[in-house]
Amino acid sequence: MCKKFADIGVIGLAVMGQNLVINMSEKGFKVAVFNRTFSKVKKFLDTSTTNSDIFGYKYISEMVKSLKKPRKVMIMVRAGETVDQVINKLLPLLEAGDIIIDGGNSNFLDTERRIDFLKNSQILYLGMGISGGEEGARFGPSIMPGGSMEAWGSAKFIFEKISAKTSSSERCCKWVGKGGSGHFVKMVHNGIEYGDMQLISESYHILRDILKQSNSEMSEVFSNWNDKTSLSSYLIGITANILKFRDTDNSYLLDKILDSAGQKGTGKWVAANALNLNSPLNLIVESVFSRCISSDNSLRKEACLTYPKSSKDNIMLQTKEEFLLDLESALIFAKIISYSQGYMMISKASKFYKWNISLSDLSVTWREGCIIKSTLLDNIREAFLKKYDLTNIIFDRYFSNLLKKTVSGARNIAIIALKNGIPTPTLSSALNFFDAITTTNLPSNLIQAQRDYFGAHTYQRRDKSNDNFFHTDWTGLSGFVSSSNYNI
């Protein structure tokens, strides 16, 4: 069979690349594949599929020649310099109107730079966030496309067809916006994922060390939450499975896994960008720092010897049943706060970069096929459909009622965890954020006075217009010259 005129080419045959290729092929598309090492291409064709609509090439130039115009080439390689190297190899082989698609976890600023770099060549570029892991890639991922709208018009028929679907058959593949917006929202998605995982691990810690539950009992708790409550989500579901999974010797595998969590960088990116956007991402940033603490095993071992945990009985303030209801409330409360912070950051970025991101559409994109899929996303979508310019989901009636209902349970669990020496950085951060944002008179007036005292940084007054800034000679020695007023 002639190998020419494939619908799309895919460069990079790691797990995600391979599964996306199979997904595309099964949806009726002809796919050309290339990998830096041809042996991987050959092995993939020999062992992964017998589909005659997947064609492997030894040279990148051959793969490009096999594509229908406008050529669509998807890059599935490690983010960073490797992506730039592939683009440089493709440039001499492509022509005006052809499309390069980066489906990896690239930094959105790199995507913006690459779009500008390719303008002179008139090569179109899509920075496409993809979530769902290898299972999602194979059977239907969540896809977050951004970049050239013209390119999306030519490529969307492929990606919409391979994406996940909601229960109402909507595709979890909605246009995000221009520039690096697709990779930005994928970065925030990963930040929310960090927060969810840390919140779940804190709940596991509490169940294990305060309630002294067995893995089987904890699995039942998480399974119940997933089946019968608003916590229903992908991560809660897999936690129930992980807790009951047994090793080859029939012991629980989870108990043998080292308590040191890795990370690949997107958590750090989202934390840094939250600071740049002046967006309070407290919970998610705490989850990143929690992974940093977990990875420093030697420091923790030394600290445990210096400060051994008390062996006294665990402090419980209620019955087991009441405790479990409070823990459920705490998770719901903190999960809402996590989403609220993530969406608020995306909203700020959308305005700053002029991306015009639809937050209701984004909720559809994340509803299925991705790691943070959750029933709460249905409610988030409804909130933004009712009020497009909603500043934060905590002001939506559904979520405000739910926060009011669950905050007491969250406080009870935080108190019990604190009394028992159980770290709950993300749960505590959720409460701190909620208490700060619902306080009309924060102590920041003292900070402003301190800044003006030692650095003449000026302050605003409650009894004057916010446009006016004042400086006081607090000591009688400094005079009345103030420093320039600016925000970082």
Short mmCIF file of C-alpha atoms in Angstrom, two decimals:
data_model
loop_
_atom_site.label_atom_id
_atom_site.label_comp_id
_atom_site.label_asym_id
_atom_site.label_seq_id
_atom_site.Cartn_x
_atom_site.Cartn_y
_atom_site.Cartn_z
CA MET A 1 0.00 0.00 0.00
CA CYS A 2 1.21 3.52 -0.76
CA LYS A 3 2.43 5.21 2.36
CA LYS A 4 1.79 8.76 1.15
CA PHE A 5 -0.86 11.24 2.17
CA ALA A 6 -1.14 10.53 5.86
CA ASP A 7 -3.49 12.83 7.78
CA ILE A 8 -0.91 13.65 10.44
CA GLY A 9 2.66 12.89 11.42
CA VAL A 10 3.75 12.18 14.99
CA ILE A 11 7.34 12.61 16.16
CA GLY A 12 8.20 10.84 19.41
CA LEU A 13 7.09 7.34 20.35
CA ALA A 14 7.21 7.31 24.11
CA VAL A 15 4.10 5.95 25.85
CA MET A 16 1.93 9.03 25.23
CA GLY A 17 2.99 9.29 21.59
CA GLN A 18 2.35 5.63 20.87
CA ASN A 19 -1.09 5.63 22.48
CA LEU A 20 -2.15 8.82 20.67
CA VAL A 21 -1.09 7.25 17.37
CA ILE A 22 -3.14 4.12 18.04
CA ASN A 23 -6.09 6.26 19.10
CA MET A 24 -5.86 8.30 15.87
CA SER A 25 -5.57 5.20 13.74
CA GLU A 26 -8.59 3.55 15.35
CA LYS A 27 -10.61 6.69 14.66
CA GLY A 28 -9.90 6.30 10.93
CA PHE A 29 -6.86 8.54 10.42
CA LYS A 30 -3.71 7.63 8.54
CA VAL A 31 -0.72 8.39 10.76
CA ALA A 32 2.96 8.71 9.82
CA VAL A 33 5.40 8.17 12.70
CA PHE A 34 9.04 9.01 13.28
CA ASN A 35 11.38 8.56 16.24
CA ARG A 36 15.00 9.56 16.66
CA THR A 37 15.88 5.87 16.92
CA PHE A 38 14.31 3.88 14.09
CA SER A 39 14.45 0.68 16.15
CA LYS A 40 11.69 2.14 18.33
CA VAL A 41 9.56 2.83 15.25
CA LYS A 42 10.08 -0.74 14.03
CA LYS A 43 9.32 -2.24 17.43
CA PHE A 44 6.15 -0.14 17.73
CA LEU A 45 4.89 -1.27 14.34
CA ASP A 46 5.82 -4.90 15.01
CA THR A 47 4.43 -5.24 18.53
CA SER A 48 1.90 -2.49 19.21
CA THR A 49 -0.33 -2.65 16.17
CA THR A 50 -0.99 -4.40 12.89
CA ASN A 51 -3.03 -1.47 11.61
CA SER A 52 -2.14 -0.77 7.98
CA ASP A 53 -2.90 2.95 8.42
CA ILE A 54 0.18 3.59 10.60
CA PHE A 55 3.37 4.16 8.61
CA GLY A 56 6.86 4.29 10.08
CA TYR A 57 9.77 6.25 8.61
CA LYS A 58 13.50 6.10 9.18
CA TYR A 59 14.08 9.71 8.11
CA ILE A 60 12.11 12.75 9.18
CA SER A 61 12.17 14.08 5.61
CA GLU A 62 10.38 10.96 4.37
CA MET A 63 7.72 11.33 7.02
CA VAL A 64 7.08 14.97 6.09
CA LYS A 65 6.78 14.10 2.39
CA SER A 66 4.09 11.54 3.24
CA LEU A 67 1.70 14.11 4.72
CA LYS A 68 -1.34 15.73 3.15
CA LYS A 69 -1.21 19.51 2.76
CA PRO A 70 -1.37 21.55 4.83
CA ARG A 71 1.02 19.23 6.62
CA LYS A 72 0.30 18.58 10.27
CA VAL A 73 3.22 17.42 12.40
CA MET A 74 2.72 16.65 16.08
CA ILE A 75 5.75 16.73 18.40
CA MET A 76 5.58 14.36 21.39
CA VAL A 77 9.04 14.73 22.93
CA ARG A 78 10.45 15.97 26.23
CA ALA A 79 9.69 19.65 26.86
CA GLY A 80 12.46 22.19 26.52
CA GLU A 81 15.44 22.26 24.20
CA THR A 82 14.46 18.98 22.50
CA VAL A 83 11.30 20.61 21.11
CA ASP A 84 13.38 23.43 19.62
CA GLN A 85 15.74 20.90 18.05
CA VAL A 86 12.85 19.08 16.37
CA ILE A 87 11.38 22.37 15.11
CA ASN A 88 14.73 23.33 13.58
CA LYS A 89 14.86 19.98 11.77
CA LEU A 90 11.33 20.44 10.47
CA LEU A 91 11.69 24.02 9.23
CA PRO A 92 13.57 23.26 5.96
CA LEU A 93 11.04 20.53 5.17
CA LEU A 94 7.84 22.53 5.66
CA GLU A 95 6.25 25.37 3.71
CA ALA A 96 3.93 28.29 4.43
CA GLY A 97 0.61 27.15 5.91
CA ASP A 98 1.95 23.89 7.33
CA ILE A 99 1.27 23.22 11.02
CA ILE A 100 3.49 22.18 13.92
CA ILE A 101 1.70 20.91 17.03
CA ASP A 102 3.48 20.61 20.39
CA GLY A 103 1.54 18.09 22.47
CA GLY A 104 4.01 17.94 25.35
CA ASN A 105 4.10 19.73 28.69
CA SER A 106 5.92 22.79 27.38
CA ASN A 107 6.28 26.01 29.31
CA PHE A 108 3.72 28.44 27.85
CA LEU A 109 6.40 31.13 27.50
CA ASP A 110 8.39 28.76 25.25
CA THR A 111 5.24 28.29 23.18
CA GLU A 112 4.83 32.06 22.82
CA ARG A 113 8.46 32.34 21.75
CA ARG A 114 8.12 29.55 19.17
CA ILE A 115 5.00 31.12 17.67
CA ASP A 116 6.91 34.38 17.15
CA PHE A 117 9.95 32.53 15.78
CA LEU A 118 7.86 30.74 13.14
CA LYS A 119 5.99 33.82 11.91
CA ASN A 120 8.62 34.75 9.31
CA SER A 121 8.40 31.25 7.84
CA GLN A 122 4.58 31.42 7.88
CA ILE A 123 4.53 28.07 9.67
CA LEU A 124 1.48 27.81 11.93
CA TYR A 125 1.86 26.59 15.50
CA LEU A 126 -0.38 24.97 18.10
CA GLY A 127 0.65 24.59 21.75
CA MET A 128 -1.63 21.80 22.90
CA GLY A 129 -2.00 20.65 26.47
CA ILE A 130 -2.99 16.98 26.74
CA SER A 131 -4.08 15.26 29.95
CA GLY A 132 -5.15 11.76 30.86
CA GLY A 133 -1.91 9.83 31.01
CA GLU A 134 -1.36 6.79 28.85
CA GLU A 135 -4.94 5.53 29.33
CA GLY A 136 -6.38 8.88 28.28
CA ALA A 137 -4.10 9.10 25.25
CA ARG A 138 -5.19 5.65 24.18
CA PHE A 139 -8.95 5.91 24.69
CA GLY A 140 -9.72 9.65 24.78
CA PRO A 141 -7.73 12.44 26.45
CA SER A 142 -8.63 15.94 27.54
CA ILE A 143 -7.12 18.30 24.95
CA MET A 144 -6.36 22.02 25.47
CA PRO A 145 -5.41 23.62 22.13
CA GLY A 146 -4.00 27.13 21.87
CA GLY A 147 -1.96 29.17 19.39
CA SER A 148 -2.94 29.77 15.76
CA MET A 149 -6.70 29.79 15.22
CA GLU A 150 -6.07 29.15 11.52
CA ALA A 151 -4.07 26.05 12.39
CA TRP A 152 -6.83 24.85 14.70
CA GLY A 153 -9.34 25.18 11.89
CA SER A 154 -7.27 22.72 9.84
CA ALA A 155 -6.41 20.28 12.64
CA LYS A 156 -9.41 20.16 14.96
CA PHE A 157 -11.24 17.43 13.03
CA ILE A 158 -8.52 15.02 14.20
CA PHE A 159 -8.23 16.09 17.84
CA GLU A 160 -11.92 16.50 18.50
CA LYS A 161 -12.51 12.97 17.24
CA ILE A 162 -9.82 11.37 19.43
CA SER A 163 -10.71 13.30 22.60
CA ALA A 164 -12.82 12.12 25.51
CA LYS A 165 -16.57 12.75 25.61
CA THR A 166 -18.82 13.86 28.45
CA SER A 167 -21.99 11.97 29.34
CA SER A 168 -23.86 14.39 27.07
CA SER A 169 -21.45 13.61 24.19
CA GLU A 170 -19.63 16.94 24.30
CA ARG A 171 -16.00 16.66 23.28
CA CYS A 172 -13.41 17.41 25.97
CA CYS A 173 -11.47 19.43 23.43
CA LYS A 174 -12.38 23.11 23.37
CA TRP A 175 -10.40 25.94 21.82
CA VAL A 176 -8.56 27.79 24.61
CA GLY A 177 -7.12 30.88 22.92
CA LYS A 178 -4.17 32.35 21.08
CA GLY A 179 -0.51 32.31 22.06
CA GLY A 180 0.59 29.98 24.83
CA SER A 181 -2.86 29.75 26.42
CA GLY A 182 -3.25 26.01 25.77
CA HIS A 183 -0.05 25.17 27.60
CA PHE A 184 -0.84 27.71 30.32
CA VAL A 185 -4.14 26.06 31.24
CA LYS A 186 -2.45 22.64 31.14
CA MET A 187 0.11 24.02 33.61
CA VAL A 188 -2.68 25.18 35.93
CA HIS A 189 -4.45 21.83 35.42
CA ASN A 190 -1.29 20.15 36.69
CA GLY A 191 -1.19 22.55 39.65
CA ILE A 192 -4.76 21.63 40.60
CA GLU A 193 -3.69 18.00 40.19
CA TYR A 194 -0.82 18.58 42.66
CA GLY A 195 -3.28 20.11 45.13
CA ASP A 196 -5.81 17.28 44.80
CA MET A 197 -3.17 14.61 45.28
CA GLN A 198 -1.76 16.31 48.37
CA LEU A 199 -5.23 16.78 49.88
CA ILE A 200 -6.00 13.10 49.31
CA SER A 201 -2.67 12.05 50.81
CA GLU A 202 -3.35 14.19 53.90
CA SER A 203 -6.72 12.46 54.29
CA TYR A 204 -5.01 9.09 53.92
CA HIS A 205 -2.49 10.12 56.60
CA ILE A 206 -5.31 11.09 58.98
CA LEU A 207 -7.24 7.87 58.40
CA ARG A 208 -4.09 5.79 58.82
CA ASP A 209 -2.53 7.47 61.86
CA ILE A 210 -5.49 8.91 63.77
CA LEU A 211 -8.32 6.46 63.04
CA LYS A 212 -5.77 3.62 62.70
CA GLN A 213 -7.70 2.19 59.76
CA SER A 214 -6.39 -0.70 57.70
CA ASN A 215 -5.73 -0.32 53.99
CA SER A 216 -8.91 -2.25 53.28
CA GLU A 217 -10.98 0.05 55.52
CA MET A 218 -9.46 3.16 53.95
CA SER A 219 -10.14 1.79 50.49
CA GLU A 220 -13.78 1.40 51.46
CA VAL A 221 -13.93 5.02 52.68
CA PHE A 222 -12.49 6.38 49.42
CA SER A 223 -14.71 4.09 47.36
CA ASN A 224 -17.77 5.36 49.22
CA TRP A 225 -16.73 8.97 48.65
CA ASN A 226 -16.26 8.28 44.96
CA ASP A 227 -19.59 6.51 44.54
CA LYS A 228 -21.90 8.54 46.77
CA THR A 229 -20.59 12.08 47.28
CA SER A 230 -19.57 15.23 45.42
CA LEU A 231 -15.96 14.06 45.83
CA SER A 232 -16.50 11.67 42.92
CA SER A 233 -13.41 12.05 40.74
CA TYR A 234 -10.66 10.17 38.96
CA LEU A 235 -8.09 10.64 41.74
CA ILE A 236 -10.45 9.56 44.54
CA GLY A 237 -11.37 6.48 42.49
CA ILE A 238 -7.81 5.36 41.83
CA THR A 239 -6.90 5.97 45.49
CA ALA A 240 -9.49 3.39 46.51
CA ASN A 241 -7.89 0.93 44.08
CA ILE A 242 -4.33 1.71 45.16
CA LEU A 243 -5.12 1.18 48.85
CA LYS A 244 -6.39 -2.37 48.30
CA PHE A 245 -3.80 -3.42 45.71
CA ARG A 246 -1.63 -6.32 46.89
CA ASP A 247 1.96 -7.19 46.02
CA THR A 248 3.08 -10.64 44.85
CA ASP A 249 3.42 -11.76 48.48
CA ASN A 250 -0.19 -10.67 49.15
CA SER A 251 0.85 -7.72 51.32
CA TYR A 252 -0.33 -4.22 50.49
CA LEU A 253 1.95 -2.69 47.87
CA LEU A 254 1.34 0.89 49.04
CA ASP A 255 3.00 0.15 52.38
CA LYS A 256 6.24 -0.71 50.56
CA ILE A 257 6.43 2.47 48.46
CA LEU A 258 8.93 5.09 49.63
CA ASP A 259 7.29 8.28 50.92
CA SER A 260 9.21 10.55 48.56
CA ALA A 261 7.13 12.24 45.86
CA GLY A 262 8.68 13.26 42.55
CA GLN A 263 7.80 16.13 40.23
CA LYS A 264 8.64 17.11 36.66
CA GLY A 265 8.45 20.89 36.86
CA THR A 266 4.92 22.06 36.06
CA GLY A 267 4.15 22.53 39.76
CA LYS A 268 7.11 24.88 40.10
CA TRP A 269 6.06 26.73 36.93
CA VAL A 270 2.55 27.33 38.21
CA ALA A 271 3.89 28.58 41.54
CA ALA A 272 6.27 31.01 39.84
CA ASN A 273 3.58 32.30 37.49
CA ALA A 274 1.15 32.78 40.37
CA LEU A 275 3.67 35.17 41.89
CA ASN A 276 4.13 36.95 38.55
CA LEU A 277 0.36 37.39 38.18
CA ASN A 278 -0.13 38.37 41.83
CA SER A 279 -2.58 35.48 42.10
CA PRO A 280 -3.02 33.78 45.52
CA LEU A 281 -2.36 30.13 44.77
CA ASN A 282 -1.68 29.20 48.39
CA LEU A 283 -3.03 25.66 48.38
CA ILE A 284 -1.34 24.55 45.19
CA VAL A 285 1.99 26.12 46.13
CA GLU A 286 1.84 24.31 49.49
CA SER A 287 1.38 21.04 47.62
CA VAL A 288 4.55 21.72 45.64
CA PHE A 289 6.51 22.48 48.82
CA SER A 290 5.11 19.30 50.40
CA ARG A 291 6.73 17.28 47.63
CA CYS A 292 10.00 19.09 48.30
CA ILE A 293 9.82 18.13 51.99
CA SER A 294 8.92 14.54 51.16
CA SER A 295 11.95 14.19 48.89
CA ASP A 296 14.42 15.18 51.62
CA ASN A 297 14.47 11.79 53.37
CA SER A 298 17.75 12.31 55.22
CA LEU A 299 16.57 15.57 56.79
CA ARG A 300 13.27 14.01 57.87
CA LYS A 301 15.02 11.00 59.41
CA GLU A 302 17.33 13.25 61.40
CA ALA A 303 14.43 15.43 62.55
CA CYS A 304 12.41 12.37 63.61
CA LEU A 305 15.26 11.30 65.88
CA THR A 306 15.61 14.77 67.36
CA TYR A 307 11.87 15.31 67.79
CA PRO A 308 10.22 11.89 68.23
CA LYS A 309 6.44 11.79 67.95
CA SER A 310 4.51 11.36 71.19
CA SER A 311 3.24 7.84 71.81
CA LYS A 312 0.17 9.01 73.73
CA ASP A 313 -3.29 8.07 72.54
CA ASN A 314 -4.63 9.98 69.57
CA ILE A 315 -6.81 12.96 70.41
CA MET A 316 -10.36 12.54 69.11
CA LEU A 317 -13.09 15.09 69.64
CA GLN A 318 -16.02 13.05 68.26
CA THR A 319 -17.20 9.60 67.26
CA LYS A 320 -15.67 7.75 64.33
CA GLU A 321 -18.77 8.34 62.21
CA GLU A 322 -18.75 12.08 62.94
CA PHE A 323 -15.03 12.19 62.24
CA LEU A 324 -15.45 10.59 58.81
CA LEU A 325 -18.23 13.02 57.91
CA ASP A 326 -15.98 15.92 58.93
CA LEU A 327 -13.11 14.52 56.88
CA GLU A 328 -15.40 14.27 53.86
CA SER A 329 -16.44 17.88 54.43
CA ALA A 330 -12.81 18.96 54.77
CA LEU A 331 -11.91 17.39 51.43
CA ILE A 332 -14.89 18.96 49.67
CA PHE A 333 -14.14 22.36 51.20
CA ALA A 334 -10.46 22.30 50.26
CA LYS A 335 -11.14 20.95 46.76
CA ILE A 336 -13.48 23.89 46.06
CA ILE A 337 -10.81 26.32 47.29
CA SER A 338 -8.22 24.65 45.06
CA TYR A 339 -10.44 24.98 42.00
CA SER A 340 -11.29 28.57 42.91
CA GLN A 341 -7.61 29.49 43.06
CA GLY A 342 -6.80 27.74 39.78
CA TYR A 343 -9.67 29.33 37.87
CA MET A 344 -8.89 32.73 39.37
CA MET A 345 -5.31 32.45 38.11
CA ILE A 346 -6.47 31.47 34.61
CA SER A 347 -8.88 34.41 34.60
CA LYS A 348 -6.10 36.81 35.56
CA ALA A 349 -3.76 35.39 32.91
CA SER A 350 -6.49 35.54 30.26
CA LYS A 351 -6.97 39.26 30.92
CA PHE A 352 -3.24 40.00 31.20
CA TYR A 353 -2.29 38.18 27.98
CA LYS A 354 -5.59 39.02 26.20
CA TRP A 355 -6.39 35.34 25.55
CA ASN A 356 -10.17 35.57 26.12
CA ILE A 357 -10.40 32.08 27.64
CA SER A 358 -13.90 30.67 28.17
CA LEU A 359 -13.90 29.23 31.71
CA SER A 360 -17.16 27.35 31.07
CA ASP A 361 -15.65 25.66 27.99
CA LEU A 362 -12.55 24.82 30.00
CA SER A 363 -14.74 23.02 32.52
CA VAL A 364 -16.05 20.81 29.70
CA THR A 365 -12.50 20.10 28.51
CA TRP A 366 -11.53 18.93 32.00
CA ARG A 367 -14.75 17.00 32.67
CA GLU A 368 -13.53 13.68 31.24
CA GLY A 369 -10.31 12.13 30.03
CA CYS A 370 -7.99 14.02 32.37
CA ILE A 371 -6.45 13.50 35.80
CA ILE A 372 -8.55 16.17 37.55
CA LYS A 373 -11.90 15.09 36.10
CA SER A 374 -14.57 15.49 38.76
CA THR A 375 -18.31 15.88 39.10
CA LEU A 376 -17.68 19.34 40.61
CA LEU A 377 -16.64 20.52 37.14
CA ASP A 378 -20.29 20.29 36.06
CA ASN A 379 -21.15 22.79 38.80
CA ILE A 380 -18.23 25.01 37.87
CA ARG A 381 -19.40 25.11 34.28
CA GLU A 382 -22.91 26.05 35.37
CA ALA A 383 -21.51 28.82 37.55
CA PHE A 384 -19.68 30.43 34.62
CA LEU A 385 -22.59 29.91 32.24
CA LYS A 386 -24.89 31.75 34.65
CA LYS A 387 -22.39 34.59 35.09
CA TYR A 388 -19.65 34.82 32.45
CA ASP A 389 -17.72 37.49 34.37
CA LEU A 390 -17.88 35.63 37.70
CA THR A 391 -14.76 36.70 39.60
CA ASN A 392 -14.51 33.52 41.66
CA ILE A 393 -16.61 30.38 42.06
CA ILE A 394 -16.87 31.04 45.81
CA PHE A 395 -19.44 33.73 44.92
CA ASP A 396 -21.66 31.28 43.04
CA ARG A 397 -24.68 30.24 45.10
CA TYR A 398 -24.06 26.49 44.78
CA PHE A 399 -20.46 26.76 45.93
CA SER A 400 -21.09 29.37 48.61
CA ASN A 401 -23.74 27.10 50.15
CA LEU A 402 -21.39 24.12 49.98
CA LEU A 403 -18.50 26.07 51.54
CA LYS A 404 -20.73 27.26 54.37
CA LYS A 405 -21.90 23.68 54.93
CA THR A 406 -18.40 22.12 54.98
CA VAL A 407 -16.19 24.77 56.62
CA SER A 408 -16.99 23.61 60.16
CA GLY A 409 -15.93 20.04 59.37
CA ALA A 410 -12.74 21.34 57.75
CA ARG A 411 -11.90 23.31 60.90
CA ASN A 412 -12.54 20.28 63.13
CA ILE A 413 -10.24 18.07 61.07
CA ALA A 414 -7.51 20.74 60.96
CA ILE A 415 -7.67 21.08 64.77
CA ILE A 416 -7.52 17.33 65.35
CA ALA A 417 -4.64 16.93 62.89
CA LEU A 418 -2.75 19.78 64.58
CA LYS A 419 -3.24 18.29 68.04
CA ASN A 420 -1.99 14.91 66.78
CA GLY A 421 1.04 16.25 64.94
CA ILE A 422 -0.30 15.32 61.50
CA PRO A 423 0.82 17.80 58.79
CA THR A 424 -2.06 19.17 56.70
CA PRO A 425 -0.43 21.96 54.67
CA THR A 426 -3.04 22.10 51.90
CA LEU A 427 -6.12 21.74 54.12
CA SER A 428 -4.77 24.40 56.48
CA SER A 429 -3.92 26.61 53.51
CA ALA A 430 -7.48 26.28 52.21
CA LEU A 431 -8.82 27.49 55.55
CA ASN A 432 -6.30 30.32 55.71
CA PHE A 433 -7.23 31.47 52.20
CA PHE A 434 -10.94 31.32 53.03
CA ASP A 435 -10.49 33.20 56.30
CA ALA A 436 -8.30 35.85 54.66
CA ILE A 437 -10.58 36.45 51.69
CA THR A 438 -13.64 36.72 53.96
CA THR A 439 -11.97 39.21 56.35
CA THR A 440 -12.70 42.89 55.73
CA ASN A 441 -10.04 44.21 58.11
CA LEU A 442 -6.75 42.35 57.65
CA PRO A 443 -3.64 43.37 59.65
CA SER A 444 -1.87 44.47 56.46
CA ASN A 445 -2.25 48.09 57.56
CA LEU A 446 0.54 47.39 60.06
CA ILE A 447 2.75 45.98 57.29
CA GLN A 448 2.22 49.16 55.27
CA ALA A 449 3.11 51.27 58.31
CA GLN A 450 6.27 49.20 58.83
CA ARG A 451 7.28 49.57 55.17
CA ASP A 452 6.79 53.30 55.35
CA TYR A 453 8.66 53.51 58.66
CA PHE A 454 11.85 51.83 57.48
CA GLY A 455 11.74 52.51 53.75
CA ALA A 456 9.43 55.46 53.13
CA HIS A 457 7.35 53.22 50.85
CA THR A 458 4.16 55.22 51.52
CA TYR A 459 0.67 54.04 52.40
CA GLN A 460 -2.97 54.72 51.58
CA ARG A 461 -5.54 55.89 54.12
CA ARG A 462 -9.03 54.56 54.82
CA ASP A 463 -10.37 58.10 55.08
CA LYS A 464 -8.86 59.28 51.77
CA SER A 465 -9.10 58.33 48.10
CA ASN A 466 -7.17 55.21 47.07
CA ASP A 467 -5.41 57.34 44.46
CA ASN A 468 -3.54 59.21 47.19
CA PHE A 469 -0.36 57.91 48.83
CA PHE A 470 1.11 59.26 52.07
CA HIS A 471 4.42 59.19 53.89
CA THR A 472 4.94 59.94 57.58
CA ASP A 473 8.16 61.00 59.29
CA TRP A 474 7.72 58.39 62.04
CA THR A 475 10.91 59.28 63.96
CA GLY A 476 11.25 62.96 63.27
CA LEU A 477 14.63 62.29 61.66
CA SER A 478 13.81 61.23 58.12
CA GLY A 479 12.08 64.20 56.60
CA PHE A 480 9.18 63.82 54.20
CA VAL A 481 10.86 62.39 51.10
CA SER A 482 9.22 59.09 50.07
CA SER A 483 10.43 56.32 47.77
CA SER A 484 8.81 55.70 44.42
CA ASN A 485 5.51 53.89 44.60
CA TYR A 486 5.30 50.75 42.46
CA ASN A 487 4.05 47.18 42.56
CA ILE A 488 6.02 44.07 41.69
#
